[in-house]
């Protein structure tokens, strides 16, 4: 039976008590946020007339989400992570900041601490016979459009099974496979020699896929490569490009695909001189344009818990 108590003084007082809004101590921001989100939840329970069984199913879902270590994966899948990007883009627009390589979500699978090399890195540390050789290269430019020396390009991507090292459920990959950091030389150039990734799929038994199933949505991403790019006096860029031709290019469960982040895949010649096993390889040229700091600060720097090895 639908009841209407949310707006009552009793319930409103109760919400203030729960968040200790009238107490002097505690963290003011936490109290404010908890009060608002709990109020919105209570209101939704009333408006949708959620049953006790539905509420307990939701609570148990949160337990499974944590047990599966998938909260950040769910954040990508329900568009929360992309929504953060939409807000950052709008902040920039309102501040009159434009240009630069488009940002897109980080995702949950970065690992800090990958080896750093200058100008070029071979990052397919493990064999993967199902993935062909891939060269990724380009230039990092600064705010004036000039090549940026000493910039750091961090790169990470999946193997031919769509799995990332450190998070591989098969345990097959060694530390930092398909991960590396290149420092640009005076010409601003970087290069990664690696192997072609395949798109990621959510763990089929995990909490994220469980919810997506209820929505009749898939939990797959097109093949993609992640980057953090940073340099002196510039903002750190978080982005990815997708591999053109992937059938899921514009049907990414994490909503990361953007115009400007789908570079052409060409055929390169001279692979053996690069250390590849074949003369031909796939070649992606992708330049990064960084934006300057605002009054000496990276005003949009994102701090979140990240794996490190
Ligand atoms: C990924 O590889 C990824 O990039 C995101 C955003 C979510 C899950 C897996
Ligand atoms: Fe990814």
PDB file of C-alpha atoms and ligand atoms in Angstrom:
ATOM      1  CA  UNK A   1       0.000   0.000   0.000  1.00  0.00           C
ATOM      2  CA  UNK A   2       1.268   3.408  -0.926  1.00  0.00           C
ATOM      3  CA  UNK A   3       1.829   5.677   2.081  1.00  0.00           C
ATOM      4  CA  UNK A   4       2.762   9.343   2.187  1.00  0.00           C
ATOM      5  CA  UNK A   5       4.973  10.251   5.151  1.00  0.00           C
ATOM      6  CA  UNK A   6       8.145  11.661   3.568  1.00  0.00           C
ATOM      7  CA  UNK A   7       7.165  15.307   3.919  1.00  0.00           C
ATOM      8  CA  UNK A   8       6.032  14.894   7.519  1.00  0.00           C
ATOM      9  CA  UNK A   9       7.878  16.694  10.287  1.00  0.00           C
ATOM     10  CA  UNK A  10       8.675  13.324  11.871  1.00  0.00           C
ATOM     11  CA  UNK A  11      10.494  12.018   8.822  1.00  0.00           C
ATOM     12  CA  UNK A  12      12.246  15.323   8.108  1.00  0.00           C
ATOM     13  CA  UNK A  13      13.432  15.535  11.719  1.00  0.00           C
ATOM     14  CA  UNK A  14      14.533  11.905  11.545  1.00  0.00           C
ATOM     15  CA  UNK A  15      16.707  12.618   8.453  1.00  0.00           C
ATOM     16  CA  UNK A  16      18.375  15.533  10.252  1.00  0.00           C
ATOM     17  CA  UNK A  17      19.034  13.308  13.269  1.00  0.00           C
ATOM     18  CA  UNK A  18      20.493  10.495  11.174  1.00  0.00           C
ATOM     19  CA  UNK A  19      22.950  12.894   9.493  1.00  0.00           C
ATOM     20  CA  UNK A  20      23.575  14.710  12.817  1.00  0.00           C
ATOM     21  CA  UNK A  21      22.870  17.956  10.966  1.00  0.00           C
ATOM     22  CA  UNK A  22      22.199  19.835  14.183  1.00  0.00           C
ATOM     23  CA  UNK A  23      25.310  18.560  15.950  1.00  0.00           C
ATOM     24  CA  UNK A  24      28.413  20.727  16.037  1.00  0.00           C
ATOM     25  CA  UNK A  25      30.940  17.978  15.415  1.00  0.00           C
ATOM     26  CA  UNK A  26      31.655  15.697  12.507  1.00  0.00           C
ATOM     27  CA  UNK A  27      32.543  16.489   8.935  1.00  0.00           C
ATOM     28  CA  UNK A  28      30.153  19.128   7.592  1.00  0.00           C
ATOM     29  CA  UNK A  29      30.422  18.022   3.981  1.00  0.00           C
ATOM     30  CA  UNK A  30      29.802  14.371   4.828  1.00  0.00           C
ATOM     31  CA  UNK A  31      26.757  15.357   6.872  1.00  0.00           C
ATOM     32  CA  UNK A  32      25.420  17.525   4.056  1.00  0.00           C
ATOM     33  CA  UNK A  33      25.928  14.863   1.389  1.00  0.00           C
ATOM     34  CA  UNK A  34      24.565  11.993   3.477  1.00  0.00           C
ATOM     35  CA  UNK A  35      21.523  14.041   4.429  1.00  0.00           C
ATOM     36  CA  UNK A  36      20.773  14.897   0.804  1.00  0.00           C
ATOM     37  CA  UNK A  37      21.353  11.447  -0.666  1.00  0.00           C
ATOM     38  CA  UNK A  38      19.429   9.720   2.103  1.00  0.00           C
ATOM     39  CA  UNK A  39      16.583  12.222   1.662  1.00  0.00           C
ATOM     40  CA  UNK A  40      16.501  11.514  -2.068  1.00  0.00           C
ATOM     41  CA  UNK A  41      16.490   7.783  -1.347  1.00  0.00           C
ATOM     42  CA  UNK A  42      13.664   8.019   1.184  1.00  0.00           C
ATOM     43  CA  UNK A  43      11.691  10.126  -1.291  1.00  0.00           C
ATOM     44  CA  UNK A  44      12.277   7.581  -4.053  1.00  0.00           C
ATOM     45  CA  UNK A  45      11.168   4.767  -1.739  1.00  0.00           C
ATOM     46  CA  UNK A  46       7.930   6.617  -1.164  1.00  0.00           C
ATOM     47  CA  UNK A  47       7.341   7.725  -4.757  1.00  0.00           C
ATOM     48  CA  UNK A  48       8.082   4.288  -6.198  1.00  0.00           C
ATOM     49  CA  UNK A  49       6.479   2.532  -3.234  1.00  0.00           C
ATOM     50  CA  UNK A  50       9.488   0.242  -2.929  1.00  0.00           C
ATOM     51  CA  UNK A  51       8.665  -2.891  -0.986  1.00  0.00           C
ATOM     52  CA  UNK A  52      10.794  -4.122   1.921  1.00  0.00           C
ATOM     53  CA  UNK A  53      11.857  -7.022  -0.287  1.00  0.00           C
ATOM     54  CA  UNK A  54      13.063  -4.643  -3.000  1.00  0.00           C
ATOM     55  CA  UNK A  55      14.948  -2.546  -0.457  1.00  0.00           C
ATOM     56  CA  UNK A  56      16.679  -5.617   0.996  1.00  0.00           C
ATOM     57  CA  UNK A  57      17.515  -6.853  -2.493  1.00  0.00           C
ATOM     58  CA  UNK A  58      19.236  -3.516  -3.112  1.00  0.00           C
ATOM     59  CA  UNK A  59      21.154  -3.691   0.167  1.00  0.00           C
ATOM     60  CA  UNK A  60      22.296  -7.221  -0.568  1.00  0.00           C
ATOM     61  CA  UNK A  61      23.347  -6.051  -4.031  1.00  0.00           C
ATOM     62  CA  UNK A  62      25.681  -3.521  -2.405  1.00  0.00           C
ATOM     63  CA  UNK A  63      27.244  -6.321  -0.374  1.00  0.00           C
ATOM     64  CA  UNK A  64      27.841  -8.382  -3.509  1.00  0.00           C
ATOM     65  CA  UNK A  65      29.196  -5.311  -5.297  1.00  0.00           C
ATOM     66  CA  UNK A  66      31.799  -4.870  -2.573  1.00  0.00           C
ATOM     67  CA  UNK A  67      32.635  -8.562  -2.346  1.00  0.00           C
ATOM     68  CA  UNK A  68      33.232  -8.538  -6.105  1.00  0.00           C
ATOM     69  CA  UNK A  69      35.338  -5.370  -5.808  1.00  0.00           C
ATOM     70  CA  UNK A  70      33.241  -3.861  -8.589  1.00  0.00           C
ATOM     71  CA  UNK A  71      32.052  -0.485  -7.293  1.00  0.00           C
ATOM     72  CA  UNK A  72      34.288   1.415  -9.744  1.00  0.00           C
ATOM     73  CA  UNK A  73      33.252  -0.906 -12.567  1.00  0.00           C
ATOM     74  CA  UNK A  74      29.592  -0.248 -11.827  1.00  0.00           C
ATOM     75  CA  UNK A  75      30.338   3.492 -11.771  1.00  0.00           C
ATOM     76  CA  UNK A  76      31.532   3.163 -15.369  1.00  0.00           C
ATOM     77  CA  UNK A  77      28.587   0.989 -16.399  1.00  0.00           C
ATOM     78  CA  UNK A  78      25.874   3.234 -14.978  1.00  0.00           C
ATOM     79  CA  UNK A  79      27.428   6.280 -16.597  1.00  0.00           C
ATOM     80  CA  UNK A  80      28.510   7.913 -13.351  1.00  0.00           C
ATOM     81  CA  UNK A  81      32.101   8.141 -14.549  1.00  0.00           C
ATOM     82  CA  UNK A  82      31.058   9.617 -17.899  1.00  0.00           C
ATOM     83  CA  UNK A  83      28.807  12.084 -16.096  1.00  0.00           C
ATOM     84  CA  UNK A  84      31.879  13.380 -14.248  1.00  0.00           C
ATOM     85  CA  UNK A  85      33.467  14.028 -17.665  1.00  0.00           C
ATOM     86  CA  UNK A  86      30.345  15.814 -18.877  1.00  0.00           C
ATOM     87  CA  UNK A  87      30.532  18.080 -15.828  1.00  0.00           C
ATOM     88  CA  UNK A  88      34.266  18.761 -16.280  1.00  0.00           C
ATOM     89  CA  UNK A  89      33.682  19.575 -19.956  1.00  0.00           C
ATOM     90  CA  UNK A  90      30.947  22.021 -19.017  1.00  0.00           C
ATOM     91  CA  UNK A  91      33.174  23.606 -16.362  1.00  0.00           C
ATOM     92  CA  UNK A  92      35.749  24.198 -19.076  1.00  0.00           C
ATOM     93  CA  UNK A  93      33.164  25.571 -21.469  1.00  0.00           C
ATOM     94  CA  UNK A  94      31.921  28.048 -18.874  1.00  0.00           C
ATOM     95  CA  UNK A  95      35.507  29.071 -18.097  1.00  0.00           C
ATOM     96  CA  UNK A  96      36.147  29.667 -21.811  1.00  0.00           C
ATOM     97  CA  UNK A  97      38.660  26.832 -21.953  1.00  0.00           C
ATOM     98  CA  UNK A  98      38.661  24.969 -25.251  1.00  0.00           C
ATOM     99  CA  UNK A  99      40.925  22.854 -27.392  1.00  0.00           C
ATOM    100  CA  UNK A 100      43.143  20.046 -26.277  1.00  0.00           C
ATOM    101  CA  UNK A 101      42.649  16.347 -26.810  1.00  0.00           C
ATOM    102  CA  UNK A 102      39.216  15.314 -25.502  1.00  0.00           C
ATOM    103  CA  UNK A 103      39.155  13.667 -22.124  1.00  0.00           C
ATOM    104  CA  UNK A 104      37.409  10.411 -21.454  1.00  0.00           C
ATOM    105  CA  UNK A 105      37.035   8.162 -18.448  1.00  0.00           C
ATOM    106  CA  UNK A 106      39.947   6.487 -16.669  1.00  0.00           C
ATOM    107  CA  UNK A 107      38.139   3.265 -15.842  1.00  0.00           C
ATOM    108  CA  UNK A 108      39.030   1.011 -12.906  1.00  0.00           C
ATOM    109  CA  UNK A 109      42.074  -0.804 -14.281  1.00  0.00           C
ATOM    110  CA  UNK A 110      45.041   1.574 -14.069  1.00  0.00           C
ATOM    111  CA  UNK A 111      48.070   0.422 -12.066  1.00  0.00           C
ATOM    112  CA  UNK A 112      50.661   2.959 -10.902  1.00  0.00           C
ATOM    113  CA  UNK A 113      54.362   2.231 -11.037  1.00  0.00           C
ATOM    114  CA  UNK A 114      54.921   0.957 -14.584  1.00  0.00           C
ATOM    115  CA  UNK A 115      58.495   1.222 -15.907  1.00  0.00           C
ATOM    116  CA  UNK A 116      59.474   4.575 -17.438  1.00  0.00           C
ATOM    117  CA  UNK A 117      61.539   4.802 -20.610  1.00  0.00           C
ATOM    118  CA  UNK A 118      62.512   7.699 -22.850  1.00  0.00           C
ATOM    119  CA  UNK A 119      60.842   8.165 -26.274  1.00  0.00           C
ATOM    120  CA  UNK A 120      59.813   4.519 -26.768  1.00  0.00           C
ATOM    121  CA  UNK A 121      58.676   1.481 -24.808  1.00  0.00           C
ATOM    122  CA  UNK A 122      58.065  -2.115 -25.692  1.00  0.00           C
ATOM    123  CA  UNK A 123      55.172  -3.018 -23.386  1.00  0.00           C
ATOM    124  CA  UNK A 124      54.042  -6.477 -24.543  1.00  0.00           C
ATOM    125  CA  UNK A 125      56.136  -8.111 -21.838  1.00  0.00           C
ATOM    126  CA  UNK A 126      54.295 -11.457 -22.170  1.00  0.00           C
ATOM    127  CA  UNK A 127      53.781 -13.458 -25.376  1.00  0.00           C
ATOM    128  CA  UNK A 128      50.251 -13.320 -26.825  1.00  0.00           C
ATOM    129  CA  UNK A 129      50.121 -15.206 -30.124  1.00  0.00           C
ATOM    130  CA  UNK A 130      46.497 -14.217 -30.705  1.00  0.00           C
ATOM    131  CA  UNK A 131      47.354 -10.502 -30.867  1.00  0.00           C
ATOM    132  CA  UNK A 132      49.236  -8.936 -33.776  1.00  0.00           C
ATOM    133  CA  UNK A 133      51.911  -6.266 -33.409  1.00  0.00           C
ATOM    134  CA  UNK A 134      50.774  -2.687 -32.891  1.00  0.00           C
ATOM    135  CA  UNK A 135      52.749   0.530 -32.914  1.00  0.00           C
ATOM    136  CA  UNK A 136      51.247   3.579 -31.221  1.00  0.00           C
ATOM    137  CA  UNK A 137      53.092   6.842 -31.689  1.00  0.00           C
ATOM    138  CA  UNK A 138      52.749  10.577 -31.965  1.00  0.00           C
ATOM    139  CA  UNK A 139      53.699  13.857 -30.444  1.00  0.00           C
ATOM    140  CA  UNK A 140      52.706  15.575 -27.203  1.00  0.00           C
ATOM    141  CA  UNK A 141      52.086  19.269 -27.712  1.00  0.00           C
ATOM    142  CA  UNK A 142      51.775  22.007 -25.160  1.00  0.00           C
ATOM    143  CA  UNK A 143      49.497  24.991 -24.993  1.00  0.00           C
ATOM    144  CA  UNK A 144      51.340  26.908 -27.705  1.00  0.00           C
ATOM    145  CA  UNK A 145      51.101  23.936 -30.073  1.00  0.00           C
ATOM    146  CA  UNK A 146      54.826  23.281 -29.774  1.00  0.00           C
ATOM    147  CA  UNK A 147      56.163  19.790 -28.946  1.00  0.00           C
ATOM    148  CA  UNK A 148      56.441  19.258 -25.215  1.00  0.00           C
ATOM    149  CA  UNK A 149      59.734  17.773 -24.031  1.00  0.00           C
ATOM    150  CA  UNK A 150      59.819  15.651 -20.887  1.00  0.00           C
ATOM    151  CA  UNK A 151      56.083  14.914 -20.966  1.00  0.00           C
ATOM    152  CA  UNK A 152      54.977  11.598 -19.469  1.00  0.00           C
ATOM    153  CA  UNK A 153      52.680   9.365 -21.501  1.00  0.00           C
ATOM    154  CA  UNK A 154      51.277   6.504 -19.431  1.00  0.00           C
ATOM    155  CA  UNK A 155      49.615   3.771 -21.438  1.00  0.00           C
ATOM    156  CA  UNK A 156      47.619   0.688 -20.449  1.00  0.00           C
ATOM    157  CA  UNK A 157      45.423  -1.728 -22.353  1.00  0.00           C
ATOM    158  CA  UNK A 158      44.050  -5.259 -22.525  1.00  0.00           C
ATOM    159  CA  UNK A 159      45.465  -8.375 -24.163  1.00  0.00           C
ATOM    160  CA  UNK A 160      43.852 -10.544 -26.844  1.00  0.00           C
ATOM    161  CA  UNK A 161      41.383 -11.900 -24.277  1.00  0.00           C
ATOM    162  CA  UNK A 162      40.255  -8.462 -23.129  1.00  0.00           C
ATOM    163  CA  UNK A 163      42.084  -8.926 -19.806  1.00  0.00           C
ATOM    164  CA  UNK A 164      44.386  -6.414 -18.078  1.00  0.00           C
ATOM    165  CA  UNK A 165      47.521  -7.394 -16.173  1.00  0.00           C
ATOM    166  CA  UNK A 166      47.129  -7.142 -12.372  1.00  0.00           C
ATOM    167  CA  UNK A 167      43.378  -7.762 -12.812  1.00  0.00           C
ATOM    168  CA  UNK A 168      43.544 -10.840 -15.052  1.00  0.00           C
ATOM    169  CA  UNK A 169      41.150 -13.498 -13.650  1.00  0.00           C
ATOM    170  CA  UNK A 170      43.217 -16.237 -15.318  1.00  0.00           C
ATOM    171  CA  UNK A 171      46.384 -15.024 -13.595  1.00  0.00           C
ATOM    172  CA  UNK A 172      48.137 -15.359 -16.923  1.00  0.00           C
ATOM    173  CA  UNK A 173      49.936 -12.021 -17.159  1.00  0.00           C
ATOM    174  CA  UNK A 174      53.068 -10.787 -15.452  1.00  0.00           C
ATOM    175  CA  UNK A 175      53.262  -7.441 -13.667  1.00  0.00           C
ATOM    176  CA  UNK A 176      52.971  -4.422 -15.992  1.00  0.00           C
ATOM    177  CA  UNK A 177      52.275  -6.444 -19.099  1.00  0.00           C
ATOM    178  CA  UNK A 178      50.725  -4.000 -21.600  1.00  0.00           C
ATOM    179  CA  UNK A 179      51.511  -1.086 -19.302  1.00  0.00           C
ATOM    180  CA  UNK A 180      54.270   1.455 -19.625  1.00  0.00           C
ATOM    181  CA  UNK A 181      55.286   5.087 -19.336  1.00  0.00           C
ATOM    182  CA  UNK A 182      57.215   6.997 -21.981  1.00  0.00           C
ATOM    183  CA  UNK A 183      58.929  10.300 -21.374  1.00  0.00           C
ATOM    184  CA  UNK A 184      59.044  12.443 -24.489  1.00  0.00           C
ATOM    185  CA  UNK A 185      62.335  13.692 -25.850  1.00  0.00           C
ATOM    186  CA  UNK A 186      63.035  17.206 -27.075  1.00  0.00           C
ATOM    187  CA  UNK A 187      60.865  16.578 -30.146  1.00  0.00           C
ATOM    188  CA  UNK A 188      57.859  15.756 -27.933  1.00  0.00           C
ATOM    189  CA  UNK A 189      57.512  12.333 -29.537  1.00  0.00           C
ATOM    190  CA  UNK A 190      56.464   9.084 -27.865  1.00  0.00           C
ATOM    191  CA  UNK A 191      56.099   5.497 -29.070  1.00  0.00           C
ATOM    192  CA  UNK A 192      54.634   2.282 -27.661  1.00  0.00           C
ATOM    193  CA  UNK A 193      55.403  -1.027 -29.313  1.00  0.00           C
ATOM    194  CA  UNK A 194      52.763  -3.495 -28.233  1.00  0.00           C
ATOM    195  CA  UNK A 195      50.050  -5.856 -29.405  1.00  0.00           C
ATOM    196  CA  UNK A 196      46.486  -5.185 -30.535  1.00  0.00           C
ATOM    197  CA  UNK A 197      43.993  -5.259 -27.633  1.00  0.00           C
ATOM    198  CA  UNK A 198      40.548  -6.807 -27.639  1.00  0.00           C
ATOM    199  CA  UNK A 199      37.574  -5.192 -25.929  1.00  0.00           C
ATOM    200  CA  UNK A 200      36.895  -5.798 -22.256  1.00  0.00           C
ATOM    201  CA  UNK A 201      33.829  -7.609 -20.948  1.00  0.00           C
ATOM    202  CA  UNK A 202      32.494  -7.409 -17.387  1.00  0.00           C
ATOM    203  CA  UNK A 203      32.974 -10.552 -15.270  1.00  0.00           C
ATOM    204  CA  UNK A 204      29.867 -12.593 -16.210  1.00  0.00           C
ATOM    205  CA  UNK A 205      29.072 -13.589 -12.602  1.00  0.00           C
ATOM    206  CA  UNK A 206      29.834 -10.190 -11.109  1.00  0.00           C
ATOM    207  CA  UNK A 207      27.485  -7.638  -9.593  1.00  0.00           C
ATOM    208  CA  UNK A 208      27.860  -5.193 -12.498  1.00  0.00           C
ATOM    209  CA  UNK A 209      26.885  -7.702 -15.173  1.00  0.00           C
ATOM    210  CA  UNK A 210      24.075  -8.919 -12.928  1.00  0.00           C
ATOM    211  CA  UNK A 211      22.512  -5.456 -12.962  1.00  0.00           C
ATOM    212  CA  UNK A 212      23.186  -4.925 -16.672  1.00  0.00           C
ATOM    213  CA  UNK A 213      21.375  -8.193 -17.382  1.00  0.00           C
ATOM    214  CA  UNK A 214      18.310  -6.844 -15.625  1.00  0.00           C
ATOM    215  CA  UNK A 215      18.472  -3.801 -17.905  1.00  0.00           C
ATOM    216  CA  UNK A 216      18.963  -5.953 -21.016  1.00  0.00           C
ATOM    217  CA  UNK A 217      22.304  -4.193 -21.548  1.00  0.00           C
ATOM    218  CA  UNK A 218      25.613  -5.798 -22.448  1.00  0.00           C
ATOM    219  CA  UNK A 219      28.753  -5.222 -20.388  1.00  0.00           C
ATOM    220  CA  UNK A 220      31.313  -4.929 -23.165  1.00  0.00           C
ATOM    221  CA  UNK A 221      33.692  -2.260 -24.349  1.00  0.00           C
ATOM    222  CA  UNK A 222      35.167  -1.809 -27.805  1.00  0.00           C
ATOM    223  CA  UNK A 223      38.932  -2.400 -28.016  1.00  0.00           C
ATOM    224  CA  UNK A 224      40.670   0.671 -26.612  1.00  0.00           C
ATOM    225  CA  UNK A 225      43.929   2.027 -25.194  1.00  0.00           C
ATOM    226  CA  UNK A 226      44.128   4.232 -22.088  1.00  0.00           C
ATOM    227  CA  UNK A 227      46.435   7.181 -21.477  1.00  0.00           C
ATOM    228  CA  UNK A 228      47.416   9.646 -18.805  1.00  0.00           C
ATOM    229  CA  UNK A 229      49.462  12.434 -20.345  1.00  0.00           C
ATOM    230  CA  UNK A 230      51.176  15.046 -18.213  1.00  0.00           C
ATOM    231  CA  UNK A 231      53.878  17.639 -18.667  1.00  0.00           C
ATOM    232  CA  UNK A 232      55.374  20.651 -16.937  1.00  0.00           C
ATOM    233  CA  UNK A 233      52.896  23.514 -16.537  1.00  0.00           C
ATOM    234  CA  UNK A 234      50.083  21.497 -18.102  1.00  0.00           C
ATOM    235  CA  UNK A 235      47.030  19.677 -16.863  1.00  0.00           C
ATOM    236  CA  UNK A 236      47.103  15.949 -16.714  1.00  0.00           C
ATOM    237  CA  UNK A 237      44.964  14.536 -19.512  1.00  0.00           C
ATOM    238  CA  UNK A 238      43.001  11.320 -18.923  1.00  0.00           C
ATOM    239  CA  UNK A 239      41.886   9.783 -22.185  1.00  0.00           C
ATOM    240  CA  UNK A 240      41.612   6.711 -24.380  1.00  0.00           C
ATOM    241  CA  UNK A 241      41.349   5.972 -28.039  1.00  0.00           C
ATOM    242  CA  UNK A 242      39.247   3.221 -29.530  1.00  0.00           C
ATOM    243  CA  UNK A 243      40.306   0.814 -32.235  1.00  0.00           C
ATOM    244  CA  UNK A 244      38.460   1.807 -35.395  1.00  0.00           C
ATOM    245  CA  UNK A 245      36.255  -0.885 -36.889  1.00  0.00           C
ATOM    246  CA  UNK A 246      35.327  -2.510 -33.588  1.00  0.00           C
ATOM    247  CA  UNK A 247      31.599  -3.340 -33.802  1.00  0.00           C
ATOM    248  CA  UNK A 248      31.039  -1.830 -30.347  1.00  0.00           C
ATOM    249  CA  UNK A 249      32.755   1.446 -31.228  1.00  0.00           C
ATOM    250  CA  UNK A 250      29.597   3.467 -30.514  1.00  0.00           C
ATOM    251  CA  UNK A 251      28.036   0.929 -28.176  1.00  0.00           C
ATOM    252  CA  UNK A 252      30.425   1.032 -25.216  1.00  0.00           C
ATOM    253  CA  UNK A 253      28.913  -0.103 -21.897  1.00  0.00           C
ATOM    254  CA  UNK A 254      31.087   2.547 -20.185  1.00  0.00           C
ATOM    255  CA  UNK A 255      30.142   5.418 -22.562  1.00  0.00           C
ATOM    256  CA  UNK A 256      33.745   6.449 -23.223  1.00  0.00           C
ATOM    257  CA  UNK A 257      33.740   6.773 -27.024  1.00  0.00           C
ATOM    258  CA  UNK A 258      34.023  10.333 -28.291  1.00  0.00           C
ATOM    259  CA  UNK A 259      34.613  12.122 -31.563  1.00  0.00           C
ATOM    260  CA  UNK A 260      38.322  12.746 -31.895  1.00  0.00           C
ATOM    261  CA  UNK A 261      39.237   9.533 -30.077  1.00  0.00           C
ATOM    262  CA  UNK A 262      38.980   7.086 -32.983  1.00  0.00           C
ATOM    263  CA  UNK A 263      42.237   7.364 -34.922  1.00  0.00           C
ATOM    264  CA  UNK A 264      42.717   5.472 -38.198  1.00  0.00           C
ATOM    265  CA  UNK A 265      44.521   2.121 -38.031  1.00  0.00           C
ATOM    266  CA  UNK A 266      47.080   1.879 -40.822  1.00  0.00           C
ATOM    267  CA  UNK A 267      49.418  -0.878 -41.970  1.00  0.00           C
ATOM    268  CA  UNK A 268      53.060  -0.229 -41.157  1.00  0.00           C
ATOM    269  CA  UNK A 269      56.050  -1.760 -42.947  1.00  0.00           C
ATOM    270  CA  UNK A 270      59.453  -2.536 -41.447  1.00  0.00           C
ATOM    271  CA  UNK A 271      58.229  -4.284 -38.310  1.00  0.00           C
ATOM    272  CA  UNK A 272      61.307  -6.492 -37.912  1.00  0.00           C
ATOM    273  CA  UNK A 273      63.529  -3.451 -37.510  1.00  0.00           C
ATOM    274  CA  UNK A 274      61.213  -2.402 -34.687  1.00  0.00           C
ATOM    275  CA  UNK A 275      61.561  -5.807 -33.023  1.00  0.00           C
ATOM    276  CA  UNK A 276      58.241  -7.224 -34.197  1.00  0.00           C
ATOM    277  CA  UNK A 277      58.113 -10.784 -35.559  1.00  0.00           C
ATOM    278  CA  UNK A 278      56.567  -9.682 -38.861  1.00  0.00           C
ATOM    279  CA  UNK A 279      57.380  -6.944 -41.373  1.00  0.00           C
ATOM    280  CA  UNK A 280      53.834  -5.632 -41.373  1.00  0.00           C
ATOM    281  CA  UNK A 281      52.171  -4.363 -38.259  1.00  0.00           C
ATOM    282  CA  UNK A 282      49.255  -2.159 -37.347  1.00  0.00           C
ATOM    283  CA  UNK A 283      50.107   1.473 -36.842  1.00  0.00           C
ATOM    284  CA  UNK A 284      48.161   4.130 -34.979  1.00  0.00           C
ATOM    285  CA  UNK A 285      49.360   7.705 -34.930  1.00  0.00           C
ATOM    286  CA  UNK A 286      47.812   9.758 -32.161  1.00  0.00           C
ATOM    287  CA  UNK A 287      48.941  13.173 -30.963  1.00  0.00           C
ATOM    288  CA  UNK A 288      48.111  14.680 -27.591  1.00  0.00           C
ATOM    289  CA  UNK A 289      47.364  18.353 -27.057  1.00  0.00           C
ATOM    290  CA  UNK A 290      47.614  19.381 -23.412  1.00  0.00           C
ATOM    291  CA  UNK A 291      45.959  22.383 -21.798  1.00  0.00           C
ATOM    292  CA  UNK A 292      47.866  24.769 -19.546  1.00  0.00           C
ATOM    293  CA  UNK A 293      47.496  24.924 -15.784  1.00  0.00           C
ATOM    294  CA  UNK A 294      45.063  27.489 -14.377  1.00  0.00           C
ATOM    295  CA  UNK A 295      46.998  29.950 -12.187  1.00  0.00           C
ATOM    296  CA  UNK A 296      49.639  27.276 -11.705  1.00  0.00           C
ATOM    297  CA  UNK A 297      47.141  24.600 -10.689  1.00  0.00           C
ATOM    298  CA  UNK A 298      45.598  21.525 -12.253  1.00  0.00           C
ATOM    299  CA  UNK A 299      42.090  22.568 -11.265  1.00  0.00           C
ATOM    300  CA  UNK A 300      40.524  19.392 -12.591  1.00  0.00           C
ATOM    301  CA  UNK A 301      42.961  16.863 -11.154  1.00  0.00           C
ATOM    302  CA  UNK A 302      41.074  13.754 -10.057  1.00  0.00           C
ATOM    303  CA  UNK A 303      42.198  11.899  -6.959  1.00  0.00           C
ATOM    304  CA  UNK A 304      40.878   8.388  -6.528  1.00  0.00           C
ATOM    305  CA  UNK A 305      42.084   5.133  -5.085  1.00  0.00           C
ATOM    306  CA  UNK A 306      44.298   3.452  -7.647  1.00  0.00           C
ATOM    307  CA  UNK A 307      46.124   0.156  -7.679  1.00  0.00           C
ATOM    308  CA  UNK A 308      49.906   0.310  -7.434  1.00  0.00           C
ATOM    309  CA  UNK A 309      52.542  -2.337  -7.925  1.00  0.00           C
TER     310      UNK A 309
HETATM  311  C1  LIG B   1      37.807  -1.229 -18.821  1.00  0.00           C
HETATM  312  O1  LIG B   1      38.871  -1.639 -19.527  1.00  0.00           O
HETATM  313  C2  LIG B   1      37.535   0.061 -18.834  1.00  0.00           C
HETATM  314  O2  LIG B   1      38.349   0.840 -19.526  1.00  0.00           O
HETATM  315  C3  LIG B   1      36.427   0.550 -18.167  1.00  0.00           C
HETATM  316  C4  LIG B   1      36.092   1.989 -18.232  1.00  0.00           C
HETATM  317  C5  LIG B   1      35.614  -0.279 -17.464  1.00  0.00           C
HETATM  318  C6  LIG B   1      35.916  -1.594 -17.424  1.00  0.00           C
HETATM  319  C7  LIG B   1      37.008  -2.070 -18.105  1.00  0.00           C
HETATM  320 FE1  LIG B   2      39.986  -0.225 -20.331  1.00  0.00          FE
END
